[in-house]
XYZ file of C-alpha atoms in Angstrom:
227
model
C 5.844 9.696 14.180
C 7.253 13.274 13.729
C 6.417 15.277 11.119
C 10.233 14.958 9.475
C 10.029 10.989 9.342
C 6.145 11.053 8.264
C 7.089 13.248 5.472
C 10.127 11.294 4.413
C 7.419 8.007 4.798
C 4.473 10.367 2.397
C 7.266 10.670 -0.126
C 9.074 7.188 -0.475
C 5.768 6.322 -0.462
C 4.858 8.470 -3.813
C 7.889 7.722 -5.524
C 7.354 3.991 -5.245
C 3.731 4.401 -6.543
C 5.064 6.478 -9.265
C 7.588 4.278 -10.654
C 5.604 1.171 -10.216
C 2.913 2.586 -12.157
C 5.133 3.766 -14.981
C 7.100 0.345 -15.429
C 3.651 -1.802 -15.547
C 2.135 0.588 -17.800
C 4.581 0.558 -20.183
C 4.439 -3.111 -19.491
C 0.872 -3.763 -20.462
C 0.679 -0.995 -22.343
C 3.399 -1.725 -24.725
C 1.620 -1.285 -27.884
C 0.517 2.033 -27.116
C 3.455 3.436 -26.250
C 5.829 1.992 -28.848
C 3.384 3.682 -31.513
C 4.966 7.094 -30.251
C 8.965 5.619 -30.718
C 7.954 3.875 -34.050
C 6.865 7.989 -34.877
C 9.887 9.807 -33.365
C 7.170 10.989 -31.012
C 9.849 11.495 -27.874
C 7.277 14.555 -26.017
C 4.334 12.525 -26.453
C 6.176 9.473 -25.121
C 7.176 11.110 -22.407
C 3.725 13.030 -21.691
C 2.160 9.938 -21.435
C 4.647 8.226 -19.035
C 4.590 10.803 -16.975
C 0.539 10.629 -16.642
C 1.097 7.481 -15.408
C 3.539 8.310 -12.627
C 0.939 10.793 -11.945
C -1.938 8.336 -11.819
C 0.871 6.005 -9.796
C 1.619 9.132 -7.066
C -3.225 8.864 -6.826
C -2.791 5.531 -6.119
C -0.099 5.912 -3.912
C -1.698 8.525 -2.122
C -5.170 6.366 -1.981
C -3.155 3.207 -0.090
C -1.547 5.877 2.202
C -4.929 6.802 3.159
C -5.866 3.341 3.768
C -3.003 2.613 5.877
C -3.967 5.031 8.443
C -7.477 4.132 8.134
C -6.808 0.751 9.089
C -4.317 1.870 11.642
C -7.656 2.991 13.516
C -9.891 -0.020 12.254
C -7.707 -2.026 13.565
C -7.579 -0.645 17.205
C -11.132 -0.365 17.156
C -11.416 -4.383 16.498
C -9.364 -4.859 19.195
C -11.415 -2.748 21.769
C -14.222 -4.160 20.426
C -13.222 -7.465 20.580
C -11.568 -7.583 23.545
C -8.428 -9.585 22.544
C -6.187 -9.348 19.880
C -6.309 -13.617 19.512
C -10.761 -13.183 18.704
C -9.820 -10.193 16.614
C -7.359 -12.368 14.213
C -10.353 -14.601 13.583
C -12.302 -11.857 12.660
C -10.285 -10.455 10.317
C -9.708 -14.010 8.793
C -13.272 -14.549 8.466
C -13.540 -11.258 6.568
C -10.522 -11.936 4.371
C -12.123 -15.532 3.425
C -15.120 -13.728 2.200
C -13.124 -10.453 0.428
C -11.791 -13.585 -1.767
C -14.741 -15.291 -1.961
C -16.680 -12.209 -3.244
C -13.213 -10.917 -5.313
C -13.912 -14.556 -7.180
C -17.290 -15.063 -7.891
C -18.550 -11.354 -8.209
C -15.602 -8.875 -9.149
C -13.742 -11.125 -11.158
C -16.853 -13.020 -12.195
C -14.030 -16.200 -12.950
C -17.206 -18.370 -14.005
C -18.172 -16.162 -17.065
C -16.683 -18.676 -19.750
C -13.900 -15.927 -21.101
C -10.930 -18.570 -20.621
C -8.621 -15.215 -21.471
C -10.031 -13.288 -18.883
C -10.308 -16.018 -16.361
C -6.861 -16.386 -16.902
C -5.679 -12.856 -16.231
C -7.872 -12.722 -13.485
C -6.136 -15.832 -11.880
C -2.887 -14.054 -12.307
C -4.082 -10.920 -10.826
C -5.686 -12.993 -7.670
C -2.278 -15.019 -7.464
C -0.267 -12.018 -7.228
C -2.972 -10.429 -4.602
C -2.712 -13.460 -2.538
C 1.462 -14.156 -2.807
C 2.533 -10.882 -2.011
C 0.174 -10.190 0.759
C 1.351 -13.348 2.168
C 5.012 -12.856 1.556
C 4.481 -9.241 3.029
C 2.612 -11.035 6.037
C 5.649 -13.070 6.426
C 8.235 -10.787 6.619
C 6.352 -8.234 9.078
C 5.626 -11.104 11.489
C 9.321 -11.659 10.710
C 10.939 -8.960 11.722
C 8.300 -7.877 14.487
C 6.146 -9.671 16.129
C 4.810 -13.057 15.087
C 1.488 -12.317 15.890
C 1.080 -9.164 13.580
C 0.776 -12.020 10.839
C -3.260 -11.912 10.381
C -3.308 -8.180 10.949
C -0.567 -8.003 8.244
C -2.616 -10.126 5.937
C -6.070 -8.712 6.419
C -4.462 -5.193 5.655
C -2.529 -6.499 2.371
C -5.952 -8.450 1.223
C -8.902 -6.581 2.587
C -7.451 -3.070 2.424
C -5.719 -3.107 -0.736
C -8.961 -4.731 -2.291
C -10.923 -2.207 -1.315
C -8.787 0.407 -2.459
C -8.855 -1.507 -5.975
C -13.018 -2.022 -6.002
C -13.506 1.380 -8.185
C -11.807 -0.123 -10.749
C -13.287 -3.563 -10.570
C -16.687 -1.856 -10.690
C -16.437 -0.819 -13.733
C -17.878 -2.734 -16.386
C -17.167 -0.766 -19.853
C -14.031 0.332 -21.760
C -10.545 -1.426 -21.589
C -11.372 -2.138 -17.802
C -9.029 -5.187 -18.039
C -5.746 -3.347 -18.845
C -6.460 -0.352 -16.194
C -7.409 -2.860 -13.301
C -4.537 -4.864 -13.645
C -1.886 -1.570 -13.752
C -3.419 0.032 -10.367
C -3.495 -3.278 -8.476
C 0.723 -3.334 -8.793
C 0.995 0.260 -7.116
C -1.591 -0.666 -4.204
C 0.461 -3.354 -3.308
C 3.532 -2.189 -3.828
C 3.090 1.063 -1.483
C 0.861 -1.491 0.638
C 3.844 -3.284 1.050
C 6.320 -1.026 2.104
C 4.043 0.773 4.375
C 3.533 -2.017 6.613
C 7.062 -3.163 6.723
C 8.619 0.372 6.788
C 6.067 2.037 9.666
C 8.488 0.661 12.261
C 11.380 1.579 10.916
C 10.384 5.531 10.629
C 8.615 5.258 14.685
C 12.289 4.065 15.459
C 13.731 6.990 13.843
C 10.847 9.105 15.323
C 11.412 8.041 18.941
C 15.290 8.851 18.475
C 14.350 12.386 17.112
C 12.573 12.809 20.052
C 15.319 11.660 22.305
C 17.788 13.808 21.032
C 15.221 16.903 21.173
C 15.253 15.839 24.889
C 18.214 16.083 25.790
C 18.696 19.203 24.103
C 16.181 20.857 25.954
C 17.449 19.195 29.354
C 21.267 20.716 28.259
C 19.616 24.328 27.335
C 18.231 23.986 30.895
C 21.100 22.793 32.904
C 23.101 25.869 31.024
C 20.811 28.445 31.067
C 20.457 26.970 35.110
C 23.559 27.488 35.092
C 24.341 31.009 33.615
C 21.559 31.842 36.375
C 23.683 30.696 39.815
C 26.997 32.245 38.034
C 25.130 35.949 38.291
């Protein structure tokens, strides 16, 4: 990827973090934010929305870093493995027990707290349908069998970009693990589908640089038989 398109990719990237963030926050955090229009509090409204496109632009900036982690993981697992068919049932083995553990140890679902269980089953729900919707689409409109790799990068990655929050035991954990798990997947998302879209543009930059440099050298080749 050239430096142009990656930037373009960094930012996009950002932006969507940001305004995810904001729009859940204000979301879940309704009743702290409508306490500042109830008191004509417009700056302090606005301060605080734009900490969380702030904290939306970490996140975003946390999945990006993922993504090109697992860009090397992944070609690693391959080499390791040998071929890309034992690799996929590696990586579904490890996203069987991400779950598993997500379940019965970060989300602790058998703790009796039928309001938190439920929540929890919402948050898991929406892990598990977008990463397979995302899976879809990128087998879709590549290659069908990027559909595991997809998967164990929407699951595995994004849940361990969310495990500092689901660490932490004290405080309103609830309401802050719930927000950053929407930017994660949201920037998750459109990395994966987007990537080949910006190494299209990429290779076409580089074609046209090409041929520039091939026309610079036929005229300056040129210029050089004329004298």
């Amino acid at each position: 990827m050239t430096i142009r398109n990656w930037v373009k990719f960094f930012l996009n990237g950002l932006l969507i973090g940001g305004l995810t963030t904001a729009i859940i926050g204000l979301i879940v955090r309704w009743g702290f934010f409508s306490q500042y229009l109830q008191d004509g509090e417009v700056w302090q409204f606005t301060g605080a929305l734009l900490w969380m496109v702030f904290l939306g632009f970490t996140m975003s900036v946390v999945a990006q870093m993922g993504f090109f982690a697992y860009l090397t993981v992944h070609q690693f697992g391959v080499n390791i493995f040998k071929t890309l068919t034992l690799w996929n049932w590696v990586q579904l083995l490890i996203i069987i027990v991400v779950l598993f553990d997500l379940i019965f140890f970060r989300f602790r679902l058998t703790s009796g707290d039928n309001s938190r269980t439920l929540l929890y089953l919402f948050l898991l729900a929406t892990l598990v349908i977008t990463s397979s919707v995302t899976a879809y689409f990128k087998a879709k409109w590549t290659k069908k069998h990027t559909l595991v790799s997809a998967l164990f990068f929407m699951i595995v990655i994004t849940t361990l970009e969310w495990l500092p929050a689901l660490m932490v035991r004290s405080g309103n954990i609830d309401t802050w693990v719930t927000i950053l798990l929407f930017p994660l997947l949201a920037v998750n998302a459109y990395q994966i589908l987007a990537l080949p879209k910006y190494n299209t543009m990429s290779d076409k930059d580089k074609l046209r640089l090409d041929e520039r440099k091939k026309a610079r050298a036929l005229a300056g080749n040129k210029g050089t038989s004329n004298k």
